[in-house]
mmCIF file of C-alpha atoms and ligand atoms in Angstrom:
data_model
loop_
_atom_site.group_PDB
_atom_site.id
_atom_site.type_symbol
_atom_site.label_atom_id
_atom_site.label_comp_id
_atom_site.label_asym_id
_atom_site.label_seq_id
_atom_site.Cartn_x
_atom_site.Cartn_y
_atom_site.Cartn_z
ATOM 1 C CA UNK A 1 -66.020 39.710 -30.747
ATOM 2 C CA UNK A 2 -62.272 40.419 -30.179
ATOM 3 C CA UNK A 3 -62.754 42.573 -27.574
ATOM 4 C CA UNK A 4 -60.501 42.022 -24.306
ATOM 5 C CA UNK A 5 -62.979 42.396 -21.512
ATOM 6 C CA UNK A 6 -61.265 43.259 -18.086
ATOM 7 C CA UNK A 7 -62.666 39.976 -16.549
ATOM 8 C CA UNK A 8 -60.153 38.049 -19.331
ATOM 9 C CA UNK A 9 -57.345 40.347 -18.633
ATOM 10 C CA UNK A 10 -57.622 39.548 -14.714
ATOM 11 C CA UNK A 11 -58.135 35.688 -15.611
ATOM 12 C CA UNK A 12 -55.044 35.989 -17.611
ATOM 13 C CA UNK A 13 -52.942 37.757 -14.949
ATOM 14 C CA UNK A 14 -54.202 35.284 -12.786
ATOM 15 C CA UNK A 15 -52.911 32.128 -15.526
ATOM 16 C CA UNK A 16 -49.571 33.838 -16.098
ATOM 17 C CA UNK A 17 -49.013 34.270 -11.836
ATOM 18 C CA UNK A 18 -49.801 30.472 -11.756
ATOM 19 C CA UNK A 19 -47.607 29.347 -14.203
ATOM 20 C CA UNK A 20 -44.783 31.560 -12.929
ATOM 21 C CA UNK A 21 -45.223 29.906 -10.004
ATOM 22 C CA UNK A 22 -45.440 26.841 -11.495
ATOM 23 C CA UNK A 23 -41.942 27.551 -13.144
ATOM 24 C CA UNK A 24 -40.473 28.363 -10.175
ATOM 25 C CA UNK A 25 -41.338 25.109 -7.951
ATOM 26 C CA UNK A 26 -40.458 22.860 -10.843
ATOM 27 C CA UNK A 27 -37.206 24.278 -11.964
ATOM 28 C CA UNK A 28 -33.844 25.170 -10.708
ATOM 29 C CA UNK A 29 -33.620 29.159 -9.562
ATOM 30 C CA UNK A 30 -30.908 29.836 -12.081
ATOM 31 C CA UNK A 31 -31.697 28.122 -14.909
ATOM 32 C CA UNK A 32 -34.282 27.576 -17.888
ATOM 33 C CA UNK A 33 -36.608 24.877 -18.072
ATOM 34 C CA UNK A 34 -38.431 23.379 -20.836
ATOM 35 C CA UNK A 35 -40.387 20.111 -21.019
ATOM 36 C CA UNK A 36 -41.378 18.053 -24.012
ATOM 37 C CA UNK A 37 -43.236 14.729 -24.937
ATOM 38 C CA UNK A 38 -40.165 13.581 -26.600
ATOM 39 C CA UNK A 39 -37.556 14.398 -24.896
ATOM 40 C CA UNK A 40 -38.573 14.809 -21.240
ATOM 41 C CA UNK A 41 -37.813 17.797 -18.784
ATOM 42 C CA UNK A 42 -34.745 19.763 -19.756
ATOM 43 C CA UNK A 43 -32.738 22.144 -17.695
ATOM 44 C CA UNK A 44 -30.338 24.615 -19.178
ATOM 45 C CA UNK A 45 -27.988 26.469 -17.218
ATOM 46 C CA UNK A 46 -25.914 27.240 -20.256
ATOM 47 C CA UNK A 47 -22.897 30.291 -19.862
ATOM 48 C CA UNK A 48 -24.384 31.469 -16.456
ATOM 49 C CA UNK A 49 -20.869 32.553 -14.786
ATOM 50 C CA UNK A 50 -21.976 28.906 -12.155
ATOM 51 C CA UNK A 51 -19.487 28.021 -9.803
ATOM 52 C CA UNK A 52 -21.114 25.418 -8.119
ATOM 53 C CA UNK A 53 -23.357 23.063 -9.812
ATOM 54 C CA UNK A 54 -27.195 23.522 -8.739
ATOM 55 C CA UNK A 55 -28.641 20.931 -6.755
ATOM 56 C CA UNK A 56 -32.251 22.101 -7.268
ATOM 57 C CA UNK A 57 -32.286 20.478 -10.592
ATOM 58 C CA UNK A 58 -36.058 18.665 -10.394
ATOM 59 C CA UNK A 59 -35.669 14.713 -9.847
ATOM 60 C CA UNK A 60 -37.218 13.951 -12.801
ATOM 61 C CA UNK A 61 -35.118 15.651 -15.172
ATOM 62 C CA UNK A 62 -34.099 14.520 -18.213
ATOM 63 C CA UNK A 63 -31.573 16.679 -19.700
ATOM 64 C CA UNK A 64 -29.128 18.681 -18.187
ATOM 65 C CA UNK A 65 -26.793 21.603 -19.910
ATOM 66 C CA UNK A 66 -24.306 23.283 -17.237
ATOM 67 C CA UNK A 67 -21.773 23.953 -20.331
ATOM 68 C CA UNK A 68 -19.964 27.310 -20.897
ATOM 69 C CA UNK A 69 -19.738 27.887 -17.165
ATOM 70 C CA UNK A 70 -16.734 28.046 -14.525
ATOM 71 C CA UNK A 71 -16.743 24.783 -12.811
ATOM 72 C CA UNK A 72 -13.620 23.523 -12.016
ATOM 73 C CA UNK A 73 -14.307 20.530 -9.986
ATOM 74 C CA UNK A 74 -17.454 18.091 -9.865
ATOM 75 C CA UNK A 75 -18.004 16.403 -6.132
ATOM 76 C CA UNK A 76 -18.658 13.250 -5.305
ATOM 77 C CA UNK A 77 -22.474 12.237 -6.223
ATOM 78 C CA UNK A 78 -23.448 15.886 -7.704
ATOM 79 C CA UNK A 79 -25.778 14.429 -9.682
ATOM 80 C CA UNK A 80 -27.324 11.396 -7.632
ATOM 81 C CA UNK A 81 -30.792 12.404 -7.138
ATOM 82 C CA UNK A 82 -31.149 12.574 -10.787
ATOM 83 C CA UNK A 83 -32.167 8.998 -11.895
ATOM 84 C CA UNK A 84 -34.205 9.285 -15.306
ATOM 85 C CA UNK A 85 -30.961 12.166 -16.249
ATOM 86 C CA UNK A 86 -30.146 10.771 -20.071
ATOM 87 C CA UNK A 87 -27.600 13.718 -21.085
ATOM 88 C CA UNK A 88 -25.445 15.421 -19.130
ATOM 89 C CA UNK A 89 -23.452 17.997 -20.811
ATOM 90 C CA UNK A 90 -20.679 19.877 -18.559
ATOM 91 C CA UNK A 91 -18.351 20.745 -21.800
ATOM 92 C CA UNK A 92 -16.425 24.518 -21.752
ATOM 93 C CA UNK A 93 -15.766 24.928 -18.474
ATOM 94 C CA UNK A 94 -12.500 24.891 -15.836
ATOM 95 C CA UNK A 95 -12.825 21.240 -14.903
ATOM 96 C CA UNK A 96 -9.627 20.020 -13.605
ATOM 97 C CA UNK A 97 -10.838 17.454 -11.183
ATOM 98 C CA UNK A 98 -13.704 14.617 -10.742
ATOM 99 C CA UNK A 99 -14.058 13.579 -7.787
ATOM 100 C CA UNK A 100 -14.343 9.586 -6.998
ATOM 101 C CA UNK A 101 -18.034 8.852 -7.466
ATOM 102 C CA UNK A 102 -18.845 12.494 -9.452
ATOM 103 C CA UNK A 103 -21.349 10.595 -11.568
ATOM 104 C CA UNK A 104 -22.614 7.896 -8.964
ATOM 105 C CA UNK A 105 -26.612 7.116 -9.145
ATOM 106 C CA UNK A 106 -26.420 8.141 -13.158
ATOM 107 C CA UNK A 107 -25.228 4.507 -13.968
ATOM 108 C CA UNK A 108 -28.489 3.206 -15.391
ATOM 109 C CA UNK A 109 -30.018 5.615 -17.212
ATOM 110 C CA UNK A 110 -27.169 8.124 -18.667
ATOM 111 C CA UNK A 111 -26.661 7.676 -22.067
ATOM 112 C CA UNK A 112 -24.252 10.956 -23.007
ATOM 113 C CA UNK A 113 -21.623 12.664 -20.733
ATOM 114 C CA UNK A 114 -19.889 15.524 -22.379
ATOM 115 C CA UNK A 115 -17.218 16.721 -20.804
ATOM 116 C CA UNK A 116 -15.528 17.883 -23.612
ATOM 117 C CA UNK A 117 -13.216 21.263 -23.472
ATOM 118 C CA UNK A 118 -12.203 21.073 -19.974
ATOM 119 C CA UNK A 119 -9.049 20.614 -17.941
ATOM 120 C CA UNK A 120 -8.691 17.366 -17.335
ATOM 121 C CA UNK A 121 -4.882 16.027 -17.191
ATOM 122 C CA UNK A 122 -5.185 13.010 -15.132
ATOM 123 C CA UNK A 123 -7.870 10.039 -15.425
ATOM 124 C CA UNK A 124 -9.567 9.349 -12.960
ATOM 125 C CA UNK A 125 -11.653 5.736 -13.523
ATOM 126 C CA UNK A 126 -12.988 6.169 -9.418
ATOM 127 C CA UNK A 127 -15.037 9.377 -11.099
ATOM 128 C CA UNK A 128 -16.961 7.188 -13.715
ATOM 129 C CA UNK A 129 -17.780 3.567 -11.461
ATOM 130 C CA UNK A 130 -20.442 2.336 -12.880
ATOM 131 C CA UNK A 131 -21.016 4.552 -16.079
ATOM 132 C CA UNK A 132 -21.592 2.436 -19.421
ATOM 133 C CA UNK A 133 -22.553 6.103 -21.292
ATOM 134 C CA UNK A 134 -21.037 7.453 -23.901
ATOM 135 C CA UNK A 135 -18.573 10.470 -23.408
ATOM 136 C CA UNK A 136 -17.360 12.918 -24.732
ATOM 137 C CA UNK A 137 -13.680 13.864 -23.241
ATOM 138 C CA UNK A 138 -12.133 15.245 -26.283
ATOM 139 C CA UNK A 139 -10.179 18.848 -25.843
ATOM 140 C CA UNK A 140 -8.925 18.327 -22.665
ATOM 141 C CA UNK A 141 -4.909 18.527 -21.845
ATOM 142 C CA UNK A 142 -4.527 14.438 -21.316
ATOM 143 C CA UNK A 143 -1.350 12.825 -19.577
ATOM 144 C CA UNK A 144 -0.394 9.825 -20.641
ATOM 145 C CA UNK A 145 0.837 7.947 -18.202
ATOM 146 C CA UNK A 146 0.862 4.299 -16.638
ATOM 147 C CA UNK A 147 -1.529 5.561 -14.115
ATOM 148 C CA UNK A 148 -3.562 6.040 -16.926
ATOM 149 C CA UNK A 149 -2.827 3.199 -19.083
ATOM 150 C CA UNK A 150 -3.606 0.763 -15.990
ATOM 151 C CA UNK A 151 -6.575 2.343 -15.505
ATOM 152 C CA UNK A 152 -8.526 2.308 -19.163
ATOM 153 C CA UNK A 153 -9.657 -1.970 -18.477
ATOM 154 C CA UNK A 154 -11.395 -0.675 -15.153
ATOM 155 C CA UNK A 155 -13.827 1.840 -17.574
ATOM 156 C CA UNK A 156 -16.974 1.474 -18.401
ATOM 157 C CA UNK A 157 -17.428 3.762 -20.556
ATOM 158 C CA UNK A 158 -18.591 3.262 -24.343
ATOM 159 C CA UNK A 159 -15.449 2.099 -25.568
ATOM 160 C CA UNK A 160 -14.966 4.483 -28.553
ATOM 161 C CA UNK A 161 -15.773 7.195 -25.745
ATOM 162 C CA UNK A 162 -11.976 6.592 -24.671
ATOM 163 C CA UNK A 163 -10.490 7.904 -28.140
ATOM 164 C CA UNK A 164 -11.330 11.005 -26.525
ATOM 165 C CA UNK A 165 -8.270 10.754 -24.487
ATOM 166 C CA UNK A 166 -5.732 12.777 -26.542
ATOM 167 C CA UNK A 167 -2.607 13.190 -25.286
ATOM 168 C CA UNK A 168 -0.809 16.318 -24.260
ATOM 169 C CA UNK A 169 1.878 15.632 -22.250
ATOM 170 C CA UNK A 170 3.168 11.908 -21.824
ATOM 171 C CA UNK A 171 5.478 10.036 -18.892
ATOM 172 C CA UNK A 172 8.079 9.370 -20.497
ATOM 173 C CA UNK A 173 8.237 12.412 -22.439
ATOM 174 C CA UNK A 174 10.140 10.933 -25.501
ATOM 175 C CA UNK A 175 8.035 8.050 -26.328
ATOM 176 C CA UNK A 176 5.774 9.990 -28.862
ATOM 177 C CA UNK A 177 2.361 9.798 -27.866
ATOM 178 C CA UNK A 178 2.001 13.363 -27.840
ATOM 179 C CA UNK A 179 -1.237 14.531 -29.940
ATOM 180 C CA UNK A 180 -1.951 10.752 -30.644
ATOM 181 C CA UNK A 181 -5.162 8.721 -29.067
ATOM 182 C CA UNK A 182 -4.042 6.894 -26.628
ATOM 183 C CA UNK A 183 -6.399 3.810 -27.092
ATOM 184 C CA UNK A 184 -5.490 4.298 -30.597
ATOM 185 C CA UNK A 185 -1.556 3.144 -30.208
ATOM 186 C CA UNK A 186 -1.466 -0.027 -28.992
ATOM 187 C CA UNK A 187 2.079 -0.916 -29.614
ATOM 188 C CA UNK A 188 2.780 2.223 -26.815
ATOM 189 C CA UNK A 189 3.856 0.630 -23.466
ATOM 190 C CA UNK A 190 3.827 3.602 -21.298
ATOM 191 C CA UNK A 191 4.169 1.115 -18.040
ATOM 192 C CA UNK A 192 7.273 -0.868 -19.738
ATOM 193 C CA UNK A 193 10.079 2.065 -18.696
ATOM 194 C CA UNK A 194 8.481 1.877 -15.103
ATOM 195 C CA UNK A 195 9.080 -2.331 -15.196
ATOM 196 C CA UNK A 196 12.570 -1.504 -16.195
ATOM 197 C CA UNK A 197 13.140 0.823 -12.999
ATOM 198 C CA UNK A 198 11.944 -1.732 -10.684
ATOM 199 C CA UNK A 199 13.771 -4.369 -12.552
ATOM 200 C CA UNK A 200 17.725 -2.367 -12.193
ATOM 201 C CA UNK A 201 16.316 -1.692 -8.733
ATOM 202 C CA UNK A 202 16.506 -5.560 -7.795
ATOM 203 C CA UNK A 203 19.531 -5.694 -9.680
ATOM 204 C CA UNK A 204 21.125 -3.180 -7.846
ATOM 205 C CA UNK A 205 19.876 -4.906 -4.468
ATOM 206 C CA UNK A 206 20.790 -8.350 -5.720
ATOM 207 C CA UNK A 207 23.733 -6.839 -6.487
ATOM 208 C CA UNK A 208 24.854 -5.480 -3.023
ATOM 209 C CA UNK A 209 23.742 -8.826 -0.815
ATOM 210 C CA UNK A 210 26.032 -10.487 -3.356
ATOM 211 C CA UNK A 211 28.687 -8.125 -2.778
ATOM 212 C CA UNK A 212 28.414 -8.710 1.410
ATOM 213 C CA UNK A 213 28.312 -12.348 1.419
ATOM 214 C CA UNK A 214 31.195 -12.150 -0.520
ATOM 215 C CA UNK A 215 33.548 -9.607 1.391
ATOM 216 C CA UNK A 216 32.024 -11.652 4.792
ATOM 217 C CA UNK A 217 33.832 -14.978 3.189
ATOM 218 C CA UNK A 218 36.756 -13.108 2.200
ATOM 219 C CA UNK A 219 37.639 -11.795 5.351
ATOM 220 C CA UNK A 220 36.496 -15.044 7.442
ATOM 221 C CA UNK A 221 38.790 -17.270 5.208
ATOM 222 C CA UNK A 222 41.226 -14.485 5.953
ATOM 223 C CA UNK A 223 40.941 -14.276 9.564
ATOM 224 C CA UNK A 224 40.728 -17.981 9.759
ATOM 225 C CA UNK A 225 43.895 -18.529 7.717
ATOM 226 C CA UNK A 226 45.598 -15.796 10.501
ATOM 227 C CA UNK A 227 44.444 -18.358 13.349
ATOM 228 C CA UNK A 228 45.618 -21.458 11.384
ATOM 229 C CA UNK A 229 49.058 -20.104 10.579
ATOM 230 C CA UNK A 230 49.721 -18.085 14.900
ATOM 231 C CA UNK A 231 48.744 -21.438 15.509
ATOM 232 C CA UNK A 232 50.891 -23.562 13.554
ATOM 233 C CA UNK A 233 53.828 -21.353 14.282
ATOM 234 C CA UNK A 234 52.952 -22.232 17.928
ATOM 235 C CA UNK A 235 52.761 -25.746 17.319
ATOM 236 C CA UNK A 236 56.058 -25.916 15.339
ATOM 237 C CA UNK A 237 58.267 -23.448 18.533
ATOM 238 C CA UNK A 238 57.322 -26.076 20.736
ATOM 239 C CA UNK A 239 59.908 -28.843 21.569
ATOM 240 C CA UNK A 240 59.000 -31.915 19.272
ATOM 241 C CA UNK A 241 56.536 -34.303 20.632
ATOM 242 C CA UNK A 242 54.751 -36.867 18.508
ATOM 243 C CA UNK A 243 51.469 -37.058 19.006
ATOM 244 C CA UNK A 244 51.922 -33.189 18.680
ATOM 245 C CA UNK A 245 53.789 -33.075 15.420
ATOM 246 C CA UNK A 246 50.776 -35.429 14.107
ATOM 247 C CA UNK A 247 48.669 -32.541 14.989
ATOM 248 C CA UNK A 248 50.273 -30.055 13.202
ATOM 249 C CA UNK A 249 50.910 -32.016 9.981
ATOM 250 C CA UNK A 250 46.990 -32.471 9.788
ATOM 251 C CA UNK A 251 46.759 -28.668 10.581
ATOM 252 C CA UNK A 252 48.521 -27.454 7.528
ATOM 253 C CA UNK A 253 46.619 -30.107 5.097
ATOM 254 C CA UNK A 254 43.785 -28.079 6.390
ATOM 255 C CA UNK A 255 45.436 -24.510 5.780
HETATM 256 C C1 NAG B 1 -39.047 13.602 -6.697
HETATM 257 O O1 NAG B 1 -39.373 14.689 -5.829
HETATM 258 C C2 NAG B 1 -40.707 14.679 -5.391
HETATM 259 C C3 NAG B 1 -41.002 15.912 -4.574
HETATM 260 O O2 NAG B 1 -39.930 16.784 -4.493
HETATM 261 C C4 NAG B 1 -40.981 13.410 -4.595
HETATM 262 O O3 NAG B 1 -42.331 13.364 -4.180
HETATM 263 C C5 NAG B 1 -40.668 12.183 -5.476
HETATM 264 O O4 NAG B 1 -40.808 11.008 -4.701
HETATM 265 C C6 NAG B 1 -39.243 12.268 -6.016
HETATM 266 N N1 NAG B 1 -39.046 11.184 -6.939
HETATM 267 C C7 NAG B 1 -37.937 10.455 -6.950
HETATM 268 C C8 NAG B 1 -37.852 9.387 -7.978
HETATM 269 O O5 NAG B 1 -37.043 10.647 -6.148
HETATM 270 C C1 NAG B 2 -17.043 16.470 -28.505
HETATM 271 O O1 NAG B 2 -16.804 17.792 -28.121
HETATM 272 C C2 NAG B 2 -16.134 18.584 -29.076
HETATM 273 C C3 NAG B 2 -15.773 19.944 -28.475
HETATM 274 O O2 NAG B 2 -16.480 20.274 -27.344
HETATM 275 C C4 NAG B 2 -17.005 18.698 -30.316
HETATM 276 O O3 NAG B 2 -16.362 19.490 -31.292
HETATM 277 C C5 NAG B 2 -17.251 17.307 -30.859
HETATM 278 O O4 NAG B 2 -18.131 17.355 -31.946
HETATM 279 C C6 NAG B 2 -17.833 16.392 -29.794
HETATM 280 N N1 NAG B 2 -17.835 15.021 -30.299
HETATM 281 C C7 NAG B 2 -18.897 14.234 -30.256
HETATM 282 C C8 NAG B 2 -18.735 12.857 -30.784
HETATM 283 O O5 NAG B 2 -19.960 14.627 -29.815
#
């Protein structure tokens, strides 16, 4: 019969108080866990008002979404004791800084980092040692920079992940990279105008040790050529003598 028979309601309570339970040892407080054959354990702490990111994520997580929150910075190894983590997805939130080593431990096993729709100006290649993933750092407010250029051969990152990198603002300002990829224009030195500094720099120094040597001779010739002549006038007030005379022709070859 279909009858529910208090002994199955109790034996139900009972089930749903154990898996409860269940949920709550295996999953983070504030978030929603789900697990599947294909795609593993997955946390989602989607547009929760987070600050901080949770570091009661289970170890054997596969999937993590923190997006639509307000982080604005991720620490140094946030997400180490996460090694079989394949996607990480931290897009739409305040993210202005990663700090070196945010994504250390991930290395091996991470195969997508969004990061997309943050506020990322500067790049930091410290923040992503040892990442090979793909990213995604689209819609963030880039500045391109020789920092930055000098930086993208240290990244490991999927290459293609790097045409993420669109630039808002750009040192020098008037050199047009604005809105452009920066991997994609690679006739843009932004480290040339820097060279050039350094280069009138030397000049300038060269310059000024060229300029003191020179007044130094100048005035010793001078000061010399004072000497010589006192001298000679000394020589030539004295009554003649020969040897003396001698002297004083040689002196004035000299002069
Ligand atoms: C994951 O955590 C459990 C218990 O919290 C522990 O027994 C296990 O060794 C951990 N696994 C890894 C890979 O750290
Ligand atoms: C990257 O993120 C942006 C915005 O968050 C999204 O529109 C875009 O589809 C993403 N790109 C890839 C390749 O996933």
């Amino acid at each position: 019969g279909g009858t529910v028979t208090p002994k199955d309601f109790c034996s139900f309570l009972v089930l749903m108080t154990f898996c409860f339970h269940h949920a709550a040892t295996s999953c983070s407080k504030s978030c929603y866990c789900s697990e599947s054959e294909s795609s593993g354990k997955t946390v989602r702490c989607s547009n929760l008002q987070l600050t901080k990111i949770p570091q009661d994520i289970p170890n054997d997580t596969r999937r993590v979404y923190l997006d639509f929150n307000l982080f604005t910075t991720v620490p140094a190894n946030a997400f180490a004791g996460l090694p079989y983590l394949v996607e990480l997805d931290l897009s739409h939130n305040e993210i202005s800084q990663l700090e070196p080593g945010a994504f250390r431990g991930l290395g091996t096993s991470l195969q997508l980092l969004d990061i997309s729709s943050n506020k990322l100006v500067n790049f930091n290649p410290e923040a992503f040692e040892g990442l090979r993933s793909r990213a995604n750092l689209t819609n963030n407010p880039w500045h391109c920079d020789c920092n930055l250029q000098m930086a993208m051969p240290h990244v490991d990152l999927e290459p293609t992940s790097l045409t993420g990198i669109v630039c808002q603002t750009s040192d020098p300002k008037e050199i047009g990279v604005q809105g452009l990829a920066f991997l994609l224009a690679p006739d843009i030195d932004l480290c040339v105008v820097m060279k050039r500094t350094t280069d009138v720099a030397m000049l300038v120094v060269m310059f000024g040790w060229f300029t003191m040597v020179i007044s130094y001779l100048v005035y010793y010739v001078r000061a010399n050529q004072e000497d010589a002549r006192r001298h000679l006038e000394y020589l030539k007030s004295l009554p003649s003598i020969q040897g003396k005379s001698e002297e004083s022709s040689t002196i004035s070859t000299v002069v």
